[in-house]
Amino acid sequence: MDQSYPFEEISPWVATPTDLRPPPDGDVRVDVVVVGGGYTGLSTALSLSAAGIDVAVLEQDFAGSGASGRNAGHLTPTIGKDLPTLLRLFGRDRARALVRFADDAVEYAEQTIDRLGIDCDYVATGNVLAGVHPKHERRLLKSAATAADLGAHVRFLSGEQMRERGLPPSFLFGVLEEKGGTLHPGRYVAGLRRAAIDAGVRLYERSPVVELVDCAPVRARTRRGTITADRAVLATNAYTSALGWKRRTVAPLRVSLFESEPLDERRLAELGWRNREGIYTSHEILESYRLTMRGTIVGGSKNVGYAFGGKLAAGYDRDAFRVIERAFRDRFADLGDVRIARFWSGWIGLTLDFLPVIGTTGRATNVHYGIGYAGHGVAQATLMGAMLGERVQGRAHPSEAALARKERAWPPEPARWLAAKALNGVLTAVDARTDRQIRRG
Ligand SMILES: Cc1cc2nc3c(=O)[nH]c(=O)nc-3n(C[C@H](O)[C@H](O)[C@H](O)COP(=O)(O)OP(=O)(O)OC[C@H]3O[C@@H](n4cnc5c(N)ncnc54)[C@H](O)[C@@H]3O)c2cc1C
């Protein structure tokens, strides 16, 4: 296999912890077993242990080795595909409630960082949805107007205002999401892991659940031991269907990122970008960029992959790496001699309506789940933990109402694969045309 692109198996944000927690040896009995040690699982475990509940988290590798340790670190109130689509699908009242949900998620994540004292380079300077072609202006103005009407904290930035902020010149104008900012995702998840361990959560790492047995009490079987519990929580997001649950609800999509080598002082000064706002583009399949505290640019997205049968597509994806590097060169033409130091990939969970789902399933209605953040889970998965904590205790968190709706089922294979391929093909072609137009000037 071609391995000519410098590739990280997980990401540059995380490394195997030196205090890796051992797998269960034999049978263990707890009140609640959580499968998955990312933001959702750890946040759920923290909220349950704060209520005095004995909770175990089973993680197949180490806590933070999934999307929570691989993402780009934009803490955003982005919700759904886009706000005009949200309005069309759900009407004004529900769309307003969803916007509030997304704001609450950002605030909850910020409070979590504060409360637990997590040092994760968080800068609350917002994120900009930027136009890269003059034709994007109309769409962004409409989007800003819809957002304001739905109660979102956004502001249109003209070209002049973008330049005043020092945002790189290929980002012509934009919509600033004022809430949120960027953080170091690896340090954030490591902070949650540390807090969970300190709170007495029984964390088992290198402990893949080979079967979650649908019975009461519920049993999570690993190779060497079984955790038996009154209730289970599926915090496995994109990996959920691989475990044999919620196959029609959430589809795993591979997303790839890169990190540049560090820019020296001179280059950073020339670049401007002094507030370090996160940036996404208003392509059909967005590009994302952010400036890290180590002076590197992390970016990518743009090219997503779906594998037949909802399998996790291979992490090393030459085509995606080529596409995201080319996009970086287009947007940052002045950095032509800055090398890309590494590429990596992770998997997001996508529902048909691009919104997360929270629910309860299983023959004994004792398996709870919170999944499907459509690539916006840094904030939403953190809040989901608090929501799942309440649900496990038989209560509804106030944020649940916004997400209440009938779950839409992805079509079965091969229709799903064909639909994903067709949709991806169309959106990629639209974006490629836009990029060609930009290059031609
Ligand atoms: C490349 C990339 C970029 C992204 N960028 C952003 C961004 O900038 N902003 C944003 O808001 N969101 C972003 N996201 C999305 C965000 O990272 C996710 O929504 C969020 O991390 C989901 O958290 P989670 O805990 O639900 O899932 P995960 O972090 O994926 O955790 C699930 C865990 O379950 C474990 N697991 C799976 N199966 C089993 C099993 N059988 N037994 C035991 N453990 C198991 C996995 O190892 C994994 O650690 C991005 C995602 C990717 C992949």
Short mmCIF file of C-alpha atoms and ligand atoms in Angstrom, two decimals:
data_model
loop_
_atom_site.label_atom_id
_atom_site.label_comp_id
_atom_site.label_asym_id
_atom_site.label_seq_id
_atom_site.Cartn_x
_atom_site.Cartn_y
_atom_site.Cartn_z
CA MET A 1 0.00 0.00 0.00
CA ASP A 2 1.20 3.53 -0.81
CA GLN A 3 2.26 5.21 2.43
CA SER A 4 3.92 8.25 0.91
CA TYR A 5 1.90 10.72 2.98
CA PRO A 6 3.19 11.16 6.56
CA PHE A 7 0.45 9.43 8.54
CA GLU A 8 -0.53 9.27 12.21
CA GLU A 9 -2.50 6.17 13.26
CA ILE A 10 -4.52 8.22 15.76
CA SER A 11 -3.57 11.91 15.75
CA PRO A 12 -0.90 14.33 16.94
CA TRP A 13 -3.16 15.43 19.80
CA VAL A 14 -2.99 12.21 21.85
CA ALA A 15 -0.63 9.44 22.90
CA THR A 16 -1.25 6.26 24.82
CA PRO A 17 -1.48 7.35 28.48
CA THR A 18 1.36 6.29 30.72
CA ASP A 19 -1.21 5.21 33.32
CA LEU A 20 -3.29 3.06 30.95
CA ARG A 21 -6.04 1.37 33.00
CA PRO A 22 -6.06 -2.43 32.74
CA PRO A 23 -8.97 -4.46 31.31
CA PRO A 24 -11.45 -6.22 33.63
CA ASP A 25 -10.25 -9.58 34.80
CA GLY A 26 -13.25 -11.81 35.46
CA ASP A 27 -16.74 -10.61 36.23
CA VAL A 28 -17.55 -7.19 37.62
CA ARG A 29 -20.93 -5.89 38.82
CA VAL A 30 -21.76 -2.17 38.60
CA ASP A 31 -24.86 0.00 38.41
CA VAL A 32 -24.13 1.35 34.92
CA VAL A 33 -21.74 0.26 32.19
CA VAL A 34 -20.75 2.85 29.57
CA VAL A 35 -19.29 1.60 26.28
CA GLY A 36 -16.89 4.13 24.76
CA GLY A 37 -14.40 6.50 26.37
CA GLY A 38 -14.76 9.69 24.34
CA TYR A 39 -16.43 12.97 25.30
CA THR A 40 -19.87 11.29 25.48
CA GLY A 41 -18.80 8.33 27.59
CA LEU A 42 -16.54 10.25 29.97
CA SER A 43 -19.02 13.08 30.42
CA THR A 44 -21.80 10.54 31.12
CA ALA A 45 -19.61 8.73 33.62
CA LEU A 46 -18.76 12.00 35.38
CA SER A 47 -22.38 13.00 35.72
CA LEU A 48 -23.37 9.54 37.01
CA SER A 49 -20.55 9.30 39.51
CA ALA A 50 -21.44 12.80 40.81
CA ALA A 51 -24.87 11.31 41.61
CA GLY A 52 -23.21 8.51 43.62
CA ILE A 53 -23.75 5.84 40.95
CA ASP A 54 -21.18 3.07 40.51
CA VAL A 55 -20.13 3.31 36.86
CA ALA A 56 -17.68 1.49 34.62
CA VAL A 57 -16.40 2.72 31.25
CA LEU A 58 -15.16 0.17 28.73
CA GLU A 59 -12.90 1.57 26.03
CA GLN A 60 -11.48 -0.55 23.22
CA ASP A 61 -8.15 1.32 23.06
CA PHE A 62 -7.52 4.26 25.41
CA ALA A 63 -9.98 6.97 26.41
CA GLY A 64 -9.72 9.61 23.70
CA SER A 65 -8.51 7.32 20.92
CA GLY A 66 -11.73 7.82 18.90
CA ALA A 67 -13.00 11.03 17.33
CA SER A 68 -12.60 12.86 20.65
CA GLY A 69 -8.82 12.65 20.33
CA ARG A 70 -8.70 13.14 16.57
CA ASN A 71 -10.93 16.13 15.81
CA ALA A 72 -9.96 19.64 14.76
CA GLY A 73 -10.92 21.24 18.06
CA HIS A 74 -13.52 23.77 16.89
CA LEU A 75 -15.90 24.25 19.82
CA THR A 76 -18.96 25.46 17.93
CA PRO A 77 -22.70 25.98 18.20
CA THR A 78 -23.09 24.63 14.65
CA ILE A 79 -26.19 22.45 14.41
CA GLY A 80 -27.73 20.46 11.56
CA LYS A 81 -26.59 20.74 7.95
CA ASP A 82 -27.18 24.51 7.97
CA LEU A 83 -29.78 26.79 9.53
CA PRO A 84 -31.94 27.39 6.43
CA THR A 85 -32.22 23.57 6.06
CA LEU A 86 -33.03 23.23 9.78
CA LEU A 87 -35.78 25.81 9.42
CA ARG A 88 -37.22 24.05 6.37
CA LEU A 89 -37.18 20.62 8.03
CA PHE A 90 -38.43 21.52 11.49
CA GLY A 91 -40.21 24.89 11.39
CA ARG A 92 -39.33 28.03 13.33
CA ASP A 93 -40.08 26.98 16.91
CA ARG A 94 -38.13 23.74 16.78
CA ALA A 95 -35.29 25.36 14.85
CA ARG A 96 -35.04 28.04 17.57
CA ALA A 97 -34.98 25.31 20.22
CA LEU A 98 -32.18 23.52 18.36
CA VAL A 99 -30.15 26.71 18.11
CA ARG A 100 -30.59 27.15 21.87
CA PHE A 101 -29.54 23.52 22.39
CA ALA A 102 -26.34 24.13 20.42
CA ASP A 103 -25.59 27.30 22.42
CA ASP A 104 -26.23 25.43 25.67
CA ALA A 105 -23.84 22.72 24.52
CA VAL A 106 -21.03 25.25 24.02
CA GLU A 107 -21.73 26.81 27.41
CA TYR A 108 -21.81 23.40 29.10
CA ALA A 109 -18.46 22.45 27.56
CA GLU A 110 -16.97 25.79 28.67
CA GLN A 111 -18.29 25.24 32.20
CA THR A 112 -16.88 21.71 32.18
CA ILE A 113 -13.43 23.00 31.18
CA ASP A 114 -13.65 25.59 33.97
CA ARG A 115 -15.10 23.33 36.65
CA LEU A 116 -12.55 20.59 36.08
CA GLY A 117 -9.70 23.05 35.51
CA ILE A 118 -8.75 21.45 32.19
CA ASP A 119 -5.81 23.16 30.53
CA CYS A 120 -6.71 22.66 26.86
CA ASP A 121 -5.61 25.89 25.14
CA TYR A 122 -9.21 27.03 24.86
CA VAL A 123 -9.59 30.43 23.17
CA ALA A 124 -13.14 31.76 23.12
CA THR A 125 -12.79 33.78 19.92
CA GLY A 126 -15.56 32.12 17.92
CA ASN A 127 -15.54 30.46 14.52
CA VAL A 128 -16.07 32.03 11.11
CA LEU A 129 -18.03 30.42 8.31
CA ALA A 130 -16.16 32.05 5.44
CA GLY A 131 -16.97 32.60 1.79
CA VAL A 132 -14.13 31.80 -0.59
CA HIS A 133 -15.90 32.82 -3.83
CA PRO A 134 -17.94 36.01 -4.42
CA LYS A 135 -21.00 33.85 -5.14
CA HIS A 136 -20.97 32.68 -1.50
CA GLU A 137 -21.91 36.15 -0.28
CA ARG A 138 -25.65 35.84 -0.96
CA ARG A 139 -25.82 32.46 0.75
CA LEU A 140 -23.93 33.74 3.79
CA LEU A 141 -26.04 36.88 4.11
CA LYS A 142 -29.16 34.70 4.01
CA SER A 143 -27.65 32.32 6.51
CA ALA A 144 -26.75 35.20 8.87
CA ALA A 145 -30.29 36.60 8.62
CA THR A 146 -31.84 33.18 9.32
CA ALA A 147 -29.45 32.63 12.20
CA ALA A 148 -30.29 35.99 13.78
CA ASP A 149 -34.01 35.25 13.42
CA LEU A 150 -33.51 31.90 15.16
CA GLY A 151 -31.69 33.52 18.05
CA ALA A 152 -28.12 32.48 17.15
CA HIS A 153 -25.28 34.74 18.24
CA VAL A 154 -23.83 35.48 14.83
CA ARG A 155 -22.63 38.49 12.89
CA PHE A 156 -21.87 39.00 9.21
CA LEU A 157 -18.28 40.12 8.61
CA SER A 158 -17.62 42.15 5.46
CA GLY A 159 -14.35 41.82 3.59
CA GLU A 160 -13.07 44.88 5.42
CA GLN A 161 -13.97 43.45 8.80
CA MET A 162 -12.29 40.17 7.91
CA ARG A 163 -9.09 42.05 7.00
CA GLU A 164 -9.26 44.14 10.19
CA ARG A 165 -9.24 40.89 12.13
CA GLY A 166 -6.22 39.73 10.14
CA LEU A 167 -8.02 36.74 8.69
CA PRO A 168 -6.15 35.34 5.67
CA PRO A 169 -7.18 37.05 2.41
CA SER A 170 -8.67 34.06 0.59
CA PHE A 171 -11.45 34.07 3.17
CA LEU A 172 -13.41 36.89 1.58
CA PHE A 173 -16.24 37.54 4.07
CA GLY A 174 -17.99 35.43 6.62
CA VAL A 175 -20.46 34.77 9.38
CA LEU A 176 -18.89 34.89 12.82
CA GLU A 177 -20.35 32.43 15.33
CA GLU A 178 -19.56 34.39 18.45
CA LYS A 179 -19.96 31.53 20.90
CA GLY A 180 -17.18 29.00 21.22
CA GLY A 181 -13.68 29.00 19.78
CA THR A 182 -10.93 26.45 19.44
CA LEU A 183 -9.23 24.08 21.86
CA HIS A 184 -6.71 21.25 22.01
CA PRO A 185 -9.03 18.24 21.68
CA GLY A 186 -6.51 15.76 23.06
CA ARG A 187 -5.91 17.73 26.22
CA TYR A 188 -9.64 18.21 26.62
CA VAL A 189 -10.39 14.49 26.49
CA ALA A 190 -7.35 13.69 28.66
CA GLY A 191 -8.71 16.16 31.24
CA LEU A 192 -12.08 14.41 31.24
CA ARG A 193 -10.33 11.04 31.58
CA ARG A 194 -8.28 12.29 34.55
CA ALA A 195 -11.39 13.74 36.21
CA ALA A 196 -13.31 10.49 35.71
CA ILE A 197 -10.53 8.42 37.25
CA ASP A 198 -10.26 10.86 40.18
CA ALA A 199 -14.04 10.67 40.67
CA GLY A 200 -13.80 6.90 41.12
CA VAL A 201 -15.15 5.85 37.73
CA ARG A 202 -13.91 2.35 36.90
CA LEU A 203 -12.20 2.91 33.58
CA TYR A 204 -11.10 -0.17 31.64
CA GLU A 205 -8.91 0.48 28.61
CA ARG A 206 -7.75 -1.90 25.85
CA SER A 207 -11.10 -3.52 26.61
CA PRO A 208 -13.17 -3.90 23.43
CA VAL A 209 -16.74 -4.95 24.09
CA VAL A 210 -17.24 -7.94 21.81
CA GLU A 211 -20.93 -8.19 22.62
CA LEU A 212 -23.44 -6.12 24.52
CA VAL A 213 -25.92 -8.82 25.54
CA ASP A 214 -29.49 -7.56 25.34
CA CYS A 215 -30.93 -8.81 28.65
CA ALA A 216 -31.65 -7.63 32.20
CA PRO A 217 -29.28 -7.07 33.84
CA VAL A 218 -27.33 -6.11 30.75
CA ARG A 219 -23.93 -7.73 30.10
CA ALA A 220 -20.96 -6.20 28.30
CA ARG A 221 -18.63 -9.02 27.30
CA THR A 222 -14.94 -8.36 26.75
CA ARG A 223 -12.31 -10.97 25.90
CA ARG A 224 -11.26 -11.50 29.51
CA GLY A 225 -14.21 -10.46 31.61
CA THR A 226 -17.83 -9.40 31.68
CA ILE A 227 -19.33 -6.29 33.20
CA THR A 228 -22.88 -6.82 34.42
CA ALA A 229 -25.02 -3.74 35.08
CA ASP A 230 -28.59 -2.60 35.57
CA ARG A 231 -28.21 -0.23 32.68
CA ALA A 232 -25.86 0.35 29.75
CA VAL A 233 -24.98 3.48 27.84
CA LEU A 234 -23.79 3.32 24.23
CA ALA A 235 -21.29 6.16 23.85
CA THR A 236 -19.79 4.68 20.71
CA ASN A 237 -20.96 7.27 18.15
CA ALA A 238 -19.56 6.28 14.71
CA TYR A 239 -18.60 2.83 16.01
CA THR A 240 -22.12 1.97 17.21
CA SER A 241 -23.25 -0.09 14.22
CA ALA A 242 -20.00 -2.09 14.32
CA LEU A 243 -21.12 -3.23 17.78
CA GLY A 244 -24.41 -4.40 16.24
CA TRP A 245 -26.65 -1.64 17.65
CA LYS A 246 -28.58 1.22 15.98
CA ARG A 247 -27.40 0.15 12.53
CA ARG A 248 -30.01 2.20 10.68
CA THR A 249 -29.69 5.36 12.80
CA VAL A 250 -26.11 6.43 12.41
CA ALA A 251 -23.68 6.01 9.50
CA PRO A 252 -19.91 6.27 10.04
CA LEU A 253 -18.08 8.70 7.76
CA ARG A 254 -14.33 9.06 7.62
CA VAL A 255 -12.97 12.61 7.89
CA SER A 256 -9.28 13.47 7.36
CA LEU A 257 -7.12 16.28 8.68
CA PHE A 258 -3.56 17.56 8.31
CA GLU A 259 -1.19 19.55 10.46
CA SER A 260 1.41 21.85 8.91
CA GLU A 261 4.89 22.20 10.29
CA PRO A 262 5.16 25.11 12.78
CA LEU A 263 5.28 28.58 11.24
CA ASP A 264 8.18 30.70 12.46
CA GLU A 265 7.67 34.11 14.11
CA ARG A 266 8.04 36.01 10.84
CA ARG A 267 5.51 33.87 9.03
CA LEU A 268 3.05 34.09 11.91
CA ALA A 269 3.36 37.87 11.94
CA GLU A 270 2.80 38.03 8.16
CA LEU A 271 -0.15 35.70 8.40
CA GLY A 272 -2.03 37.96 10.85
CA TRP A 273 -4.90 35.77 12.18
CA ARG A 274 -4.12 37.12 15.63
CA ASN A 275 -7.39 36.11 17.32
CA ARG A 276 -7.11 32.50 16.12
CA GLU A 277 -10.77 32.24 15.16
CA GLY A 278 -11.60 28.82 13.78
CA ILE A 279 -12.48 28.97 10.08
CA TYR A 280 -14.73 26.81 7.93
CA THR A 281 -15.58 27.45 4.33
CA SER A 282 -19.03 27.63 2.84
CA HIS A 283 -18.39 24.79 0.41
CA GLU A 284 -21.02 22.04 0.19
CA ILE A 285 -18.55 19.83 2.10
CA LEU A 286 -16.70 22.33 4.24
CA GLU A 287 -12.99 22.85 4.67
CA SER A 288 -11.81 23.70 8.19
CA TYR A 289 -8.70 25.56 9.38
CA ARG A 290 -7.39 26.68 12.75
CA LEU A 291 -4.16 28.00 14.13
CA THR A 292 -2.83 25.99 17.06
CA MET A 293 -0.90 27.29 20.05
CA ARG A 294 2.17 25.50 18.68
CA GLY A 295 2.03 27.74 15.59
CA THR A 296 0.82 25.06 13.20
CA ILE A 297 -2.26 25.06 10.99
CA VAL A 298 -4.63 22.14 11.39
CA GLY A 299 -7.14 21.76 8.61
CA GLY A 300 -8.97 19.46 6.28
CA SER A 301 -12.43 17.86 6.28
CA LYS A 302 -13.71 18.51 2.69
CA ASN A 303 -13.39 14.89 1.60
CA VAL A 304 -15.49 12.32 3.48
CA GLY A 305 -15.67 8.56 3.00
CA TYR A 306 -18.42 6.00 3.52
CA ALA A 307 -17.61 2.28 3.34
CA PHE A 308 -20.15 -0.34 2.27
CA GLY A 309 -22.11 -1.86 5.13
CA GLY A 310 -21.32 0.95 7.57
CA LYS A 311 -17.82 -0.44 8.15
CA LEU A 312 -15.18 2.01 9.29
CA ALA A 313 -13.39 3.03 6.09
CA ALA A 314 -9.57 2.65 6.18
CA GLY A 315 -7.79 5.49 8.01
CA TYR A 316 -5.03 6.00 5.44
CA ASP A 317 -6.79 7.73 2.56
CA ARG A 318 -4.45 8.98 -0.13
CA ASP A 319 -7.17 10.70 -2.14
CA ALA A 320 -8.46 12.63 0.86
CA PHE A 321 -4.93 13.68 1.84
CA ARG A 322 -4.25 14.92 -1.69
CA VAL A 323 -7.52 16.88 -1.76
CA ILE A 324 -7.05 18.54 1.63
CA GLU A 325 -3.44 19.45 0.91
CA ARG A 326 -4.47 21.03 -2.40
CA ALA A 327 -7.22 23.00 -0.63
CA PHE A 328 -4.69 24.23 1.94
CA ARG A 329 -2.36 25.38 -0.86
CA ASP A 330 -5.27 27.21 -2.51
CA ARG A 331 -6.36 29.02 0.66
CA PHE A 332 -2.86 29.80 1.96
CA ALA A 333 -0.95 30.58 -1.23
CA ASP A 334 1.69 32.56 0.71
CA LEU A 335 2.64 29.48 2.68
CA GLY A 336 3.66 27.49 -0.40
CA ASP A 337 6.94 26.35 1.16
CA VAL A 338 5.41 25.27 4.49
CA ARG A 339 5.36 21.49 4.63
CA ILE A 340 2.53 19.31 5.84
CA ALA A 341 3.92 17.42 8.79
CA ARG A 342 1.21 14.79 9.13
CA PHE A 343 -2.21 13.54 8.10
CA TRP A 344 -4.71 11.44 10.00
CA SER A 345 -8.35 10.37 9.89
CA GLY A 346 -11.23 9.65 12.24
CA TRP A 347 -14.89 8.75 12.00
CA ILE A 348 -17.96 10.86 12.63
CA GLY A 349 -21.49 9.52 13.13
CA LEU A 350 -24.09 10.94 10.75
CA THR A 351 -27.85 10.70 11.18
CA LEU A 352 -30.13 11.36 8.22
CA ASP A 353 -31.17 14.77 9.54
CA PHE A 354 -27.65 15.71 10.76
CA LEU A 355 -28.88 15.99 14.37
CA PRO A 356 -27.80 13.93 17.37
CA VAL A 357 -30.18 11.38 18.83
CA ILE A 358 -30.69 10.39 22.45
CA GLY A 359 -32.84 7.39 23.24
CA THR A 360 -33.39 4.13 25.06
CA THR A 361 -33.58 0.68 23.54
CA GLY A 362 -33.12 -3.02 24.40
CA ARG A 363 -35.65 -5.70 25.32
CA ALA A 364 -35.67 -4.47 28.90
CA THR A 365 -35.41 -0.78 27.91
CA ASN A 366 -32.12 -0.60 29.77
CA VAL A 367 -29.72 0.46 26.98
CA HIS A 368 -29.42 4.21 26.51
CA TYR A 369 -27.62 5.92 23.66
CA GLY A 370 -26.44 9.37 22.61
CA ILE A 371 -24.92 9.42 19.12
CA GLY A 372 -24.80 11.16 15.71
CA TYR A 373 -23.22 14.60 16.13
CA ALA A 374 -22.49 15.03 12.40
CA GLY A 375 -18.97 16.25 13.11
CA HIS A 376 -20.02 18.86 15.72
CA GLY A 377 -19.62 16.79 18.84
CA VAL A 378 -16.96 18.65 20.83
CA ALA A 379 -19.69 20.69 22.48
CA GLN A 380 -22.72 18.48 21.87
CA ALA A 381 -21.18 15.21 23.07
CA THR A 382 -20.14 16.90 26.30
CA LEU A 383 -23.70 18.08 26.96
CA MET A 384 -25.00 14.68 25.84
CA GLY A 385 -23.16 13.18 28.81
CA ALA A 386 -25.22 15.30 31.21
CA MET A 387 -28.39 14.38 29.32
CA LEU A 388 -27.60 10.66 29.40
CA GLY A 389 -26.80 10.95 33.09
CA GLU A 390 -30.32 12.22 33.73
CA ARG A 391 -31.95 9.68 31.40
CA VAL A 392 -30.23 6.77 33.14
CA GLN A 393 -31.75 8.05 36.39
CA GLY A 394 -35.22 8.17 34.83
CA ARG A 395 -35.35 11.93 34.37
CA ALA A 396 -35.34 14.14 31.28
CA HIS A 397 -32.63 16.80 31.09
CA PRO A 398 -34.10 20.17 29.99
CA SER A 399 -32.09 20.00 26.75
CA GLU A 400 -33.74 16.71 25.68
CA ALA A 401 -36.94 18.30 24.38
CA ALA A 402 -35.11 20.03 21.52
CA LEU A 403 -33.91 16.68 20.16
CA ALA A 404 -37.22 14.80 20.55
CA ARG A 405 -38.38 13.57 17.13
CA LYS A 406 -38.88 10.37 15.20
CA GLU A 407 -35.52 8.81 14.35
CA ARG A 408 -35.06 8.58 10.59
CA ALA A 409 -33.65 5.29 9.30
CA TRP A 410 -30.87 5.15 6.71
CA PRO A 411 -31.89 2.88 3.82
CA PRO A 412 -30.48 -0.67 3.91
CA GLU A 413 -27.49 -1.65 1.74
CA PRO A 414 -26.78 -1.45 -1.12
CA ALA A 415 -29.14 1.54 -1.41
CA ARG A 416 -27.33 3.37 1.39
CA TRP A 417 -23.91 2.98 -0.20
CA LEU A 418 -25.22 4.03 -3.60
CA ALA A 419 -27.00 7.05 -2.11
CA ALA A 420 -23.90 8.09 -0.12
CA LYS A 421 -21.71 7.72 -3.21
CA ALA A 422 -24.12 9.69 -5.40
CA LEU A 423 -24.58 12.50 -2.86
CA ASN A 424 -20.87 12.72 -2.18
CA GLY A 425 -20.18 12.76 -5.92
CA VAL A 426 -22.61 15.61 -6.56
CA LEU A 427 -21.42 17.77 -3.65
CA THR A 428 -17.76 17.14 -4.47
CA ALA A 429 -18.36 18.10 -8.12
CA VAL A 430 -20.08 21.36 -7.06
CA ASP A 431 -17.15 22.21 -4.79
CA ALA A 432 -14.57 21.26 -7.43
CA ARG A 433 -16.25 23.64 -9.88
CA THR A 434 -16.16 26.44 -7.30
CA ASP A 435 -12.47 25.77 -6.65
CA ARG A 436 -11.68 25.82 -10.37
CA GLN A 437 -13.48 29.16 -10.68
CA ILE A 438 -11.45 30.56 -7.76
CA ARG A 439 -8.16 29.39 -9.29
CA ARG A 440 -9.05 30.97 -12.63
CA GLY A 441 -9.75 34.21 -10.70
C1 LIG B 1 -11.34 14.26 11.85
C2 LIG B 1 -12.46 14.79 12.71
C3 LIG B 1 -12.58 16.17 12.91
C4 LIG B 1 -13.62 16.66 13.72
N1 LIG B 1 -13.64 17.99 14.02
C5 LIG B 1 -14.57 18.46 14.88
C6 LIG B 1 -14.55 19.81 15.30
O1 LIG B 1 -13.66 20.58 14.94
N2 LIG B 1 -15.55 20.24 16.12
C7 LIG B 1 -16.53 19.41 16.57
O2 LIG B 1 -17.42 19.85 17.31
N3 LIG B 1 -16.51 18.09 16.27
C8 LIG B 1 -15.56 17.60 15.44
N4 LIG B 1 -15.53 16.28 15.15
C9 LIG B 1 -16.55 15.40 15.75
C10 LIG B 1 -16.23 15.08 17.21
O3 LIG B 1 -14.89 14.70 17.34
C11 LIG B 1 -17.17 13.96 17.66
O4 LIG B 1 -18.50 14.34 17.42
C12 LIG B 1 -17.02 13.63 19.14
O5 LIG B 1 -15.68 13.40 19.46
C13 LIG B 1 -17.87 12.42 19.49
O6 LIG B 1 -17.52 11.97 20.78
P1 LIG B 1 -17.98 10.53 21.25
O7 LIG B 1 -17.46 10.34 22.61
O8 LIG B 1 -19.44 10.38 21.04
O9 LIG B 1 -17.29 9.54 20.20
P2 LIG B 1 -15.78 9.01 20.15
O10 LIG B 1 -14.81 10.01 20.62
O11 LIG B 1 -15.58 8.44 18.79
O12 LIG B 1 -15.77 7.88 21.24
C14 LIG B 1 -16.29 6.60 21.02
C15 LIG B 1 -15.34 5.65 21.70
O13 LIG B 1 -15.91 4.34 21.70
C16 LIG B 1 -14.85 3.42 21.61
N5 LIG B 1 -15.41 2.15 21.16
C17 LIG B 1 -15.97 1.88 19.97
N6 LIG B 1 -16.39 0.61 19.92
C18 LIG B 1 -16.08 0.06 21.12
C19 LIG B 1 -16.24 -1.25 21.66
N7 LIG B 1 -16.79 -2.25 20.97
N8 LIG B 1 -15.81 -1.47 22.92
C20 LIG B 1 -15.22 -0.47 23.64
N9 LIG B 1 -15.05 0.77 23.16
C21 LIG B 1 -15.47 1.03 21.92
C22 LIG B 1 -13.91 4.06 20.60
O14 LIG B 1 -12.60 3.55 20.70
C23 LIG B 1 -14.00 5.52 20.97
O15 LIG B 1 -12.96 5.93 21.86
C24 LIG B 1 -14.54 15.76 14.31
C25 LIG B 1 -14.40 14.38 14.12
C26 LIG B 1 -13.38 13.90 13.32
C27 LIG B 1 -13.24 12.43 13.14
#
